Amino acid sequence: MIPTETLEQALNAAMGTPDQVRLRALDRYALANDASHYVLVPRAVVMANEAAEVGRLLRVSAEHGVPLTFRSGGTSLSGQAVSGGILVDTRRGFRDVEVLDGGKRARVQPGITVRQLNARLAPYGRKFGPDPASESACTVGGVVANNSSGMACGTVDNAYQTLESVTVVLPSGTAIDTGAPDADNRLRALEPELYEGLLRLRDRVRGTPASVRTIERQFAMKNTMGYSLNAFVDHDSAADILAHLIVGSEGTLGFIAEAVFRTIPVLPHAATGLLVFDDLAAATGALPDLVATGAATIELLDAASLRVAQADPKADGSLRAIDVRSHTALLVEYRAGTSDQLAAIRADGAGVLDGLPLSVPAVLTSDPAIRARQWHVRKGLYAAISGARPQGTTALLEDVVVPVGALARTCASLTELFDRHGYGGSVIFGHAKDGNVHFMLTDRFDRPEPQERYVRFTGDMVDLVLGEGGSLKAEHGTGRIMAPYVRRQYGDELYEVMREVKRLFDPVGMLNQGIILNDDPHAHIRHIKWAPRVEPEVDRCVECGFCEPVCPSRDLTTTPRQRIVVRRALAQARAEGDAGLVAELETAYEYDGVQTCAVDGMCQTACPVAINTGDLVKRLRAEAASRTADRAWAAAARHWSGTTRAASAALTAAATAPAPVVRGPNRLARRALGAENVPLWSDDLPSGGRRRARPAPSAAPRAVYLPACVNAMFGPAGGRAGVQPAFAALCERAGITLLVPDGVDALCCGTPWTSKGHVRGAELIKRRVRDALIAASDNGRLPVICDASSCTEGLGHALGGSLRVVDAVEFVATEVLPRLPAVAEKLPVLALHPTCSSTRLGMDAALTNVAAAVAGQVFRPTTWGCCAFAGDRGMLHPELTASATRQQAAEISAADAAAHASCNRTCEIGMTRATGRQYRHVLEILAELLGLGADGIG
């Protein structure tokens, strides 16, 4: 084995900058796990950003005999994205998209998620063909590498069928664009053995009628078992065969640097319904007739799946109302381009629906909110079911397909196998329209007996599926989990063709070793994860990775999944007595896992089991907080009015002093006291704010108004009056009287204390604000309004639901705007930045409505995300905000917006810093355009 120092030198020489190569324990363990039930700790992690770097890495792998694996979204479920060698993370780069031919085609790099790609295509009324349930987190590169399909695309609109061309970096380092006019000539010149070999295999396959029949039968259904041998039947040229062999090759043949796809039209009219049957047999028995009605999707949920889905707080009421016993449901959706077409489809299928043996009457709805709730539950089902597993067990998700007519029989047999092998509580769900179902087993795999039981079950399951003429993998890829059974599914001849494919592409055999082709009969039970108990957030996590795209630190340090994975690695290292690894992980985790977490809670909005990793980080901060810091923050809570005035005065003094006078002492203080304790001043920070005004009510108040203390510390943008006067003026014009509580300057929601983990000070300030607001609101008779979204969310937590708390933007959208005149001259375009808190509060629709009142077009970047300013986090660690905003800042800078708005002062500061455009509270802009007082605000 090559020494680590030699490997590091070779990798550094291959990359553009040293920080792209990571050999720290934290980096290696953070990326050791993907969404599958396998784990391998890589020797090195490398962040690649361009195809040339990948080519050099492949040469290092071959020259030094170190296996190499690519990782992108990490949502793969069959173990194909973990490695004990070099793990190349392509998620942080390769995110470019070029929309072609008015959206009918798209040139896409592999690092962009399916949801992000669809957001780019949405203005053209088009979408990406594959529609996996993990669309929010899985990347296009992963979809192509696994030939992932999903709920509606079937075998017609998957990656294989919609691919036009691909730019692939071969294991030799050669890059081939199969869409180039001279692609075949270039392939023949640069890779003659591969070129000749592909044509030879094409003729070998076509010259063997039994092989052609097997391929046609296997690929008439969803099938990701082995390589895409249909490429030899469907395509003639070597370049086209190469392009389509790459689809579904799971990173074993080359790296997909770019691909061109045909897109499909978005069918905007849909009707969705949950059809509930008495049992699994009744549901699967109805499938042939339902498929014949032309349903776009038919998703199966067995009784265990339904019970888990009912626990989701976003589940629809009709789902919650089912008294689930042995019931099974089919989530059916019809889609069409026009309402008339949809009505015709529904009319044609009405007879079938009316004749079904349903437990409750069928109701199809086109209501977007209800449909969204139904699909939310289905798309998060795997992770939700996994999250409900017994603690300490590992979840294994299998994925099979059989002809639709055999599905009822297959599901009944699977249920019998669960009972026979002792897998109680197993679930069946999936894409019934395609005969494709998933089933999940849970067990502890830290002992021989469970492993042997799993081997016995798998053998029986393979007999069952192949006996029904099915495939052992429909859409999740062969990976490690089914590699030992590829030969059995295809037979010796086609298995040897696959082995020759691998040899032609990767003669050294270093690329993603052990995946797809593996002659070890026990490969599928090696390297299985075990899940030690750590803490509540960690124990529920199934490492699906859905949280990662919304995490603001994802391109800087770690993601929520990685924070949790490292906590598990720490627990295992402690259990094994590895003190050196424990010390190394703990030291690095302080910055990567704790300091650079924005604790914005966005991970919870994406997590199917509702884990808020910010809560974990807050607890870790509280455990690590020093007594001195706790005392200081408790003193600040007792004297909050003076503290805010002092902070405001300091900002004003800094803004008026020469920059060097401020910058030098500030940096010395950070070095002496720590970057986590002293904010970094910069000349883009505003002057201090004004004390919160408390005008006497002119009439009976309709609401209690608590202006956020953040606006008293940070002055408004451009020297204007700020959001408090703006909101007050808007309410006054609408005839609404507000009451600002007594002692307002001493009140705060408590977020600064809770986010830093200072429990004593948090309780002091929360008790004070609770007492003041209960009194001011007449024991809850009046709602409480706050004018900064993060503070609105913080107040809700501080008050514990005892009072109704409303953000000023939502109050204006529902109570004030209907009473105001329309803006006479709207802005042409307003760039809008929702905040993490506005998203978590569910008020983004209200924010957009207010923005639409001031602008003809509201522009929200497709790359939007939390800015990570997070109170003072953006001043403690400005690199966090810079990383979090990099993509959206570039998109905003390219847009032609007349103004830029948000709904939280520190977020406005963060976005102003990131974009160079001045962000203001949207209510200030509304008041200004309505001409309310000097500078628009009275």
mmCIF file of N, CA and C in Angstrom, residues 738-835:
data_model
loop_
_atom_site.group_PDB
_atom_site.id
_atom_site.type_symbol
_atom_site.label_atom_id
_atom_site.label_comp_id
_atom_site.label_asym_id
_atom_site.label_seq_id
_atom_site.Cartn_x
_atom_site.Cartn_y
_atom_site.Cartn_z
ATOM 1 N N LEU A 738 -51.525 50.273 17.091
ATOM 2 C CA LEU A 738 -50.586 49.332 17.676
ATOM 3 C C LEU A 738 -50.217 49.764 19.083
ATOM 4 N N LEU A 739 -49.886 48.791 19.922
ATOM 5 C CA LEU A 739 -49.418 49.064 21.277
ATOM 6 C C LEU A 739 -48.010 48.503 21.423
ATOM 7 N N VAL A 740 -47.045 49.381 21.688
ATOM 8 C CA VAL A 740 -45.680 48.944 21.988
ATOM 9 C C VAL A 740 -45.583 48.771 23.499
ATOM 10 N N PRO A 741 -45.125 47.615 23.973
ATOM 11 C CA PRO A 741 -45.174 47.345 25.421
ATOM 12 C C PRO A 741 -44.225 48.226 26.234
ATOM 13 N N ASP A 742 -44.540 48.349 27.512
ATOM 14 C CA ASP A 742 -43.672 49.067 28.438
ATOM 15 C C ASP A 742 -42.294 48.409 28.480
ATOM 16 N N GLY A 743 -41.270 49.256 28.696
ATOM 17 C CA GLY A 743 -39.916 48.739 28.844
ATOM 18 C C GLY A 743 -39.406 48.020 27.624
ATOM 19 N N VAL A 744 -39.839 48.452 26.444
ATOM 20 C CA VAL A 744 -39.508 47.726 25.214
ATOM 21 C C VAL A 744 -38.007 47.604 24.997
ATOM 22 N N ASP A 745 -37.220 48.591 25.423
ATOM 23 C CA ASP A 745 -35.783 48.544 25.165
ATOM 24 C C ASP A 745 -35.079 47.418 25.923
ATOM 25 N N ALA A 746 -35.749 46.844 26.919
ATOM 26 C CA ALA A 746 -35.139 45.760 27.683
ATOM 27 C C ALA A 746 -35.615 44.387 27.221
ATOM 28 N N LEU A 747 -36.429 44.359 26.142
ATOM 29 C CA LEU A 747 -37.038 43.105 25.719
ATOM 30 C C LEU A 747 -36.325 42.508 24.505
ATOM 31 N N CYS A 748 -36.289 41.179 24.469
ATOM 32 C CA CYS A 748 -35.674 40.460 23.352
ATOM 33 C C CYS A 748 -36.286 39.067 23.298
ATOM 34 N N CYS A 749 -36.272 38.462 22.124
ATOM 35 C CA CYS A 749 -36.850 37.125 21.948
ATOM 36 C C CYS A 749 -35.991 36.027 22.556
ATOM 37 N N GLY A 750 -34.722 36.302 22.832
ATOM 38 C CA GLY A 750 -33.837 35.322 23.439
ATOM 39 C C GLY A 750 -32.978 34.548 22.460
ATOM 40 N N THR A 751 -33.150 34.798 21.173
ATOM 41 C CA THR A 751 -32.394 34.032 20.175
ATOM 42 C C THR A 751 -30.878 34.158 20.334
ATOM 43 N N PRO A 752 -30.320 35.348 20.615
ATOM 44 C CA PRO A 752 -28.859 35.427 20.752
ATOM 45 C C PRO A 752 -28.311 34.489 21.828
ATOM 46 N N TRP A 753 -29.068 34.277 22.900
ATOM 47 C CA TRP A 753 -28.606 33.400 23.980
ATOM 48 C C TRP A 753 -28.758 31.928 23.595
ATOM 49 N N THR A 754 -29.921 31.586 23.042
ATOM 50 C CA THR A 754 -30.148 30.171 22.718
ATOM 51 C C THR A 754 -29.214 29.705 21.613
ATOM 52 N N SER A 755 -28.946 30.552 20.634
ATOM 53 C CA SER A 755 -28.089 30.130 19.528
ATOM 54 C C SER A 755 -26.643 29.943 19.987
ATOM 55 N N LYS A 756 -26.247 30.662 21.038
ATOM 56 C CA LYS A 756 -24.882 30.527 21.551
ATOM 57 C C LYS A 756 -24.775 29.524 22.698
ATOM 58 N N GLY A 757 -25.922 29.034 23.156
ATOM 59 C CA GLY A 757 -25.894 28.025 24.201
ATOM 60 C C GLY A 757 -25.779 28.584 25.608
ATOM 61 N N HIS A 758 -26.189 29.837 25.842
ATOM 62 C CA HIS A 758 -26.116 30.431 27.185
ATOM 63 C C HIS A 758 -27.492 30.324 27.847
ATOM 64 N N VAL A 759 -27.698 29.248 28.548
ATOM 65 C CA VAL A 759 -29.022 28.877 29.031
ATOM 66 C C VAL A 759 -29.525 29.843 30.101
ATOM 67 N N ARG A 760 -28.650 30.236 31.025
ATOM 68 C CA ARG A 760 -29.091 31.094 32.142
ATOM 69 C C ARG A 760 -29.592 32.435 31.632
ATOM 70 N N GLY A 761 -28.825 33.062 30.760
ATOM 71 C CA GLY A 761 -29.245 34.350 30.217
ATOM 72 C C GLY A 761 -30.503 34.222 29.383
ATOM 73 N N ALA A 762 -30.631 33.106 28.654
ATOM 74 C CA ALA A 762 -31.826 32.900 27.833
ATOM 75 C C ALA A 762 -33.072 32.855 28.697
ATOM 76 N N GLU A 763 -33.000 32.160 29.826
ATOM 77 C CA GLU A 763 -34.170 32.068 30.701
ATOM 78 C C GLU A 763 -34.531 33.424 31.290
ATOM 79 N N LEU A 764 -33.507 34.205 31.643
ATOM 80 C CA LEU A 764 -33.779 35.537 32.204
ATOM 81 C C LEU A 764 -34.514 36.423 31.201
ATOM 82 N N ILE A 765 -34.024 36.471 29.964
ATOM 83 C CA ILE A 765 -34.614 37.374 28.976
ATOM 84 C C ILE A 765 -35.970 36.866 28.511
ATOM 85 N N LYS A 766 -36.120 35.527 28.422
ATOM 86 C CA LYS A 766 -37.406 34.969 27.996
ATOM 87 C C LYS A 766 -38.480 35.217 29.049
ATOM 88 N N ARG A 767 -38.110 35.093 30.328
ATOM 89 C CA ARG A 767 -39.093 35.341 31.389
ATOM 90 C C ARG A 767 -39.571 36.789 31.336
ATOM 91 N N ARG A 768 -38.629 37.705 31.097
ATOM 92 C CA ARG A 768 -39.003 39.120 31.050
ATOM 93 C C ARG A 768 -39.930 39.408 29.871
ATOM 94 N N VAL A 769 -39.611 38.869 28.694
ATOM 95 C CA VAL A 769 -40.437 39.164 27.520
ATOM 96 C C VAL A 769 -41.803 38.492 27.639
ATOM 97 N N ARG A 770 -41.847 37.302 28.244
ATOM 98 C CA ARG A 770 -43.142 36.638 28.440
ATOM 99 C C ARG A 770 -44.049 37.477 29.345
ATOM 100 N N ASP A 771 -43.506 37.917 30.461
ATOM 101 C CA ASP A 771 -44.309 38.708 31.406
ATOM 102 C C ASP A 771 -44.803 39.993 30.750
ATOM 103 N N ALA A 772 -43.918 40.675 30.017
ATOM 104 C CA ALA A 772 -44.292 41.953 29.410
ATOM 105 C C ALA A 772 -45.360 41.766 28.336
ATOM 106 N N LEU A 773 -45.236 40.725 27.526
ATOM 107 C CA LEU A 773 -46.179 40.539 26.424
ATOM 108 C C LEU A 773 -47.511 39.974 26.898
ATOM 109 N N ILE A 774 -47.495 39.156 27.923
ATOM 110 C CA ILE A 774 -48.777 38.678 28.474
ATOM 111 C C ILE A 774 -49.575 39.866 29.014
ATOM 112 N N ALA A 775 -48.880 40.770 29.699
ATOM 113 C CA ALA A 775 -49.573 41.950 30.222
ATOM 114 C C ALA A 775 -50.049 42.861 29.096
ATOM 115 N N ALA A 776 -49.169 43.133 28.127
ATOM 116 C CA ALA A 776 -49.529 44.055 27.048
ATOM 117 C C ALA A 776 -50.638 43.504 26.172
ATOM 118 N N SER A 777 -50.685 42.187 25.985
ATOM 119 C CA SER A 777 -51.675 41.586 25.082
ATOM 120 C C SER A 777 -52.989 41.260 25.765
ATOM 121 N N ASP A 778 -53.117 41.683 27.026
ATOM 122 C CA ASP A 778 -54.322 41.372 27.790
ATOM 123 C C ASP A 778 -54.514 39.864 27.857
ATOM 124 N N ASN A 779 -53.440 39.201 28.334
ATOM 125 C CA ASN A 779 -53.444 37.746 28.491
ATOM 126 C C ASN A 779 -53.736 37.001 27.193
ATOM 127 N N GLY A 780 -53.211 37.550 26.107
ATOM 128 C CA GLY A 780 -53.324 36.851 24.830
ATOM 129 C C GLY A 780 -54.492 37.272 23.973
ATOM 130 N N ARG A 781 -55.264 38.250 24.419
ATOM 131 C CA ARG A 781 -56.395 38.702 23.590
ATOM 132 C C ARG A 781 -55.904 39.334 22.294
ATOM 133 N N LEU A 782 -54.784 40.069 22.378
ATOM 134 C CA LEU A 782 -54.228 40.726 21.196
ATOM 135 C C LEU A 782 -53.061 39.908 20.650
ATOM 136 N N PRO A 783 -52.905 39.859 19.337
ATOM 137 C CA PRO A 783 -51.726 39.189 18.777
ATOM 138 C C PRO A 783 -50.475 40.019 19.009
ATOM 139 N N VAL A 784 -49.329 39.361 18.974
ATOM 140 C CA VAL A 784 -48.034 40.027 19.127
ATOM 141 C C VAL A 784 -47.348 40.028 17.773
ATOM 142 N N ILE A 785 -46.857 41.203 17.368
ATOM 143 C CA ILE A 785 -46.233 41.360 16.053
ATOM 144 C C ILE A 785 -44.776 41.743 16.236
ATOM 145 N N CYS A 786 -43.904 41.142 15.426
ATOM 146 C CA CYS A 786 -42.493 41.505 15.423
ATOM 147 C C CYS A 786 -42.064 41.783 13.989
ATOM 148 N N ASP A 787 -41.043 42.624 13.813
ATOM 149 C CA ASP A 787 -40.695 43.105 12.473
ATOM 150 C C ASP A 787 -39.369 42.551 11.946
ATOM 151 N N ALA A 788 -38.892 41.465 12.518
ATOM 152 C CA ALA A 788 -37.718 40.768 11.985
ATOM 153 C C ALA A 788 -38.036 39.277 12.040
ATOM 154 N N SER A 789 -37.981 38.602 10.922
ATOM 155 C CA SER A 789 -38.496 37.231 10.862
ATOM 156 C C SER A 789 -37.794 36.300 11.841
ATOM 157 N N SER A 790 -36.488 36.446 12.042
ATOM 158 C CA SER A 790 -35.801 35.562 12.985
ATOM 159 C C SER A 790 -36.275 35.815 14.405
ATOM 160 N N CYS A 791 -36.590 37.072 14.709
ATOM 161 C CA CYS A 791 -37.087 37.401 16.040
ATOM 162 C C CYS A 791 -38.530 36.929 16.219
ATOM 163 N N THR A 792 -39.313 36.967 15.137
ATOM 164 C CA THR A 792 -40.662 36.419 15.197
ATOM 165 C C THR A 792 -40.603 34.938 15.529
ATOM 166 N N GLU A 793 -39.729 34.218 14.862
ATOM 167 C CA GLU A 793 -39.582 32.796 15.143
ATOM 168 C C GLU A 793 -39.080 32.586 16.567
ATOM 169 N N GLY A 794 -38.098 33.389 16.986
ATOM 170 C CA GLY A 794 -37.571 33.270 18.343
ATOM 171 C C GLY A 794 -38.618 33.555 19.401
ATOM 172 N N LEU A 795 -39.479 34.550 19.156
ATOM 173 C CA LEU A 795 -40.555 34.842 20.103
ATOM 174 C C LEU A 795 -41.512 33.674 20.235
ATOM 175 N N GLY A 796 -41.811 33.043 19.090
ATOM 176 C CA GLY A 796 -42.699 31.891 19.148
ATOM 177 C C GLY A 796 -42.151 30.809 20.046
ATOM 178 N N HIS A 797 -40.842 30.553 19.950
ATOM 179 C CA HIS A 797 -40.215 29.554 20.825
ATOM 180 C C HIS A 797 -40.211 30.024 22.278
ATOM 181 N N ALA A 798 -39.901 31.311 22.491
ATOM 182 C CA ALA A 798 -39.803 31.839 23.856
ATOM 183 C C ALA A 798 -41.145 31.798 24.573
ATOM 184 N N LEU A 799 -42.225 32.060 23.838
ATOM 185 C CA LEU A 799 -43.548 32.114 24.447
ATOM 186 C C LEU A 799 -44.209 30.748 24.515
ATOM 187 N N GLY A 800 -43.640 29.773 23.803
ATOM 188 C CA GLY A 800 -44.138 28.407 23.893
ATOM 189 C C GLY A 800 -45.579 28.227 23.484
ATOM 190 N N GLY A 801 -46.058 29.058 22.560
ATOM 191 C CA GLY A 801 -47.431 28.914 22.091
ATOM 192 C C GLY A 801 -48.465 29.561 22.981
ATOM 193 N N SER A 802 -48.035 30.253 24.041
ATOM 194 C CA SER A 802 -49.008 30.867 24.952
ATOM 195 C C SER A 802 -49.659 32.107 24.362
ATOM 196 N N LEU A 803 -48.987 32.743 23.399
ATOM 197 C CA LEU A 803 -49.531 33.915 22.721
ATOM 198 C C LEU A 803 -49.429 33.712 21.220
ATOM 199 N N ARG A 804 -50.302 34.378 20.482
ATOM 200 C CA ARG A 804 -50.237 34.324 19.023
ATOM 201 C C ARG A 804 -49.206 35.341 18.550
ATOM 202 N N VAL A 805 -48.169 34.848 17.858
ATOM 203 C CA VAL A 805 -47.097 35.704 17.356
ATOM 204 C C VAL A 805 -47.172 35.747 15.837
ATOM 205 N N VAL A 806 -47.135 36.949 15.268
ATOM 206 C CA VAL A 806 -47.272 37.150 13.822
ATOM 207 C C VAL A 806 -46.138 38.046 13.353
ATOM 208 N N ASP A 807 -45.542 37.715 12.227
ATOM 209 C CA ASP A 807 -44.533 38.601 11.668
ATOM 210 C C ASP A 807 -45.204 39.803 11.024
ATOM 211 N N ALA A 808 -44.508 40.947 11.051
ATOM 212 C CA ALA A 808 -45.066 42.183 10.494
ATOM 213 C C ALA A 808 -45.410 42.029 9.020
ATOM 214 N N VAL A 809 -44.608 41.258 8.275
ATOM 215 C CA VAL A 809 -44.891 41.071 6.846
ATOM 216 C C VAL A 809 -46.206 40.329 6.657
ATOM 217 N N GLU A 810 -46.412 39.269 7.441
ATOM 218 C CA GLU A 810 -47.657 38.514 7.320
ATOM 219 C C GLU A 810 -48.851 39.359 7.749
ATOM 220 N N PHE A 811 -48.661 40.159 8.790
ATOM 221 C CA PHE A 811 -49.746 41.036 9.250
ATOM 222 C C PHE A 811 -50.108 42.051 8.173
ATOM 223 N N VAL A 812 -49.110 42.596 7.532
ATOM 224 C CA VAL A 812 -49.383 43.556 6.453
ATOM 225 C C VAL A 812 -50.080 42.869 5.294
ATOM 226 N N ALA A 813 -49.635 41.661 4.937
ATOM 227 C CA ALA A 813 -50.231 40.954 3.802
ATOM 228 C C ALA A 813 -51.704 40.658 4.035
ATOM 229 N N THR A 814 -52.064 40.291 5.273
ATOM 230 C CA THR A 814 -53.444 39.866 5.532
ATOM 231 C C THR A 814 -54.350 40.980 6.055
ATOM 232 N N GLU A 815 -53.792 41.904 6.863
ATOM 233 C CA GLU A 815 -54.627 42.891 7.538
ATOM 234 C C GLU A 815 -54.478 44.311 7.009
ATOM 235 N N VAL A 816 -53.292 44.631 6.497
ATOM 236 C CA VAL A 816 -53.011 46.027 6.134
ATOM 237 C C VAL A 816 -53.175 46.273 4.643
ATOM 238 N N LEU A 817 -52.596 45.442 3.811
ATOM 239 C CA LEU A 817 -52.655 45.672 2.357
ATOM 240 C C LEU A 817 -54.075 45.843 1.833
ATOM 241 N N PRO A 818 -55.050 45.026 2.281
ATOM 242 C CA PRO A 818 -56.410 45.224 1.756
ATOM 243 C C PRO A 818 -56.998 46.595 2.070
ATOM 244 N N ARG A 819 -56.431 47.311 3.044
ATOM 245 C CA ARG A 819 -56.948 48.622 3.444
ATOM 246 C C ARG A 819 -56.142 49.772 2.847
ATOM 247 N N LEU A 820 -55.120 49.449 2.056
ATOM 248 C CA LEU A 820 -54.252 50.482 1.502
ATOM 249 C C LEU A 820 -54.539 50.696 0.022
ATOM 250 N N PRO A 821 -54.259 51.901 -0.470
ATOM 251 C CA PRO A 821 -54.348 52.104 -1.916
ATOM 252 C C PRO A 821 -53.229 51.342 -2.623
ATOM 253 N N ALA A 822 -53.438 51.035 -3.893
ATOM 254 C CA ALA A 822 -52.402 50.357 -4.665
ATOM 255 C C ALA A 822 -51.255 51.309 -4.927
ATOM 256 N N VAL A 823 -50.043 50.770 -5.005
ATOM 257 C CA VAL A 823 -48.880 51.581 -5.354
ATOM 258 C C VAL A 823 -49.049 52.096 -6.773
ATOM 259 N N ALA A 824 -48.927 53.403 -6.944
ATOM 260 C CA ALA A 824 -49.178 54.009 -8.256
ATOM 261 C C ALA A 824 -48.114 53.625 -9.278
ATOM 262 N N GLU A 825 -46.865 53.714 -8.889
ATOM 263 C CA GLU A 825 -45.769 53.386 -9.811
ATOM 264 C C GLU A 825 -44.901 52.303 -9.186
ATOM 265 N N LYS A 826 -45.177 51.085 -9.604
ATOM 266 C CA LYS A 826 -44.420 49.964 -9.056
ATOM 267 C C LYS A 826 -43.005 49.922 -9.622
ATOM 268 N N LEU A 827 -42.123 49.331 -8.856
ATOM 269 C CA LEU A 827 -40.784 49.061 -9.361
ATOM 270 C C LEU A 827 -40.882 48.002 -10.459
ATOM 271 N N PRO A 828 -40.011 48.066 -11.473
ATOM 272 C CA PRO A 828 -40.091 47.041 -12.521
ATOM 273 C C PRO A 828 -39.736 45.653 -11.998
ATOM 274 N N VAL A 829 -38.619 45.546 -11.255
ATOM 275 C CA VAL A 829 -38.185 44.249 -10.732
ATOM 276 C C VAL A 829 -37.659 44.446 -9.313
ATOM 277 N N LEU A 830 -38.105 43.589 -8.404
ATOM 278 C CA LEU A 830 -37.605 43.590 -7.036
ATOM 279 C C LEU A 830 -36.945 42.237 -6.782
ATOM 280 N N ALA A 831 -35.679 42.236 -6.390
ATOM 281 C CA ALA A 831 -34.995 41.009 -5.990
ATOM 282 C C ALA A 831 -35.338 40.726 -4.535
ATOM 283 N N LEU A 832 -35.885 39.568 -4.275
ATOM 284 C CA LEU A 832 -36.394 39.236 -2.944
ATOM 285 C C LEU A 832 -35.565 38.124 -2.317
ATOM 286 N N HIS A 833 -35.192 38.334 -1.061
ATOM 287 C CA HIS A 833 -34.463 37.307 -0.303
ATOM 288 C C HIS A 833 -35.305 36.858 0.874
ATOM 289 N N PRO A 834 -36.054 35.747 0.725
ATOM 290 C CA PRO A 834 -36.686 35.159 1.913
ATOM 291 C C PRO A 834 -35.594 34.714 2.880
ATOM 292 N N THR A 835 -35.921 34.646 4.131
ATOM 293 C CA THR A 835 -34.936 34.228 5.122
ATOM 294 C C THR A 835 -35.213 32.801 5.568
#
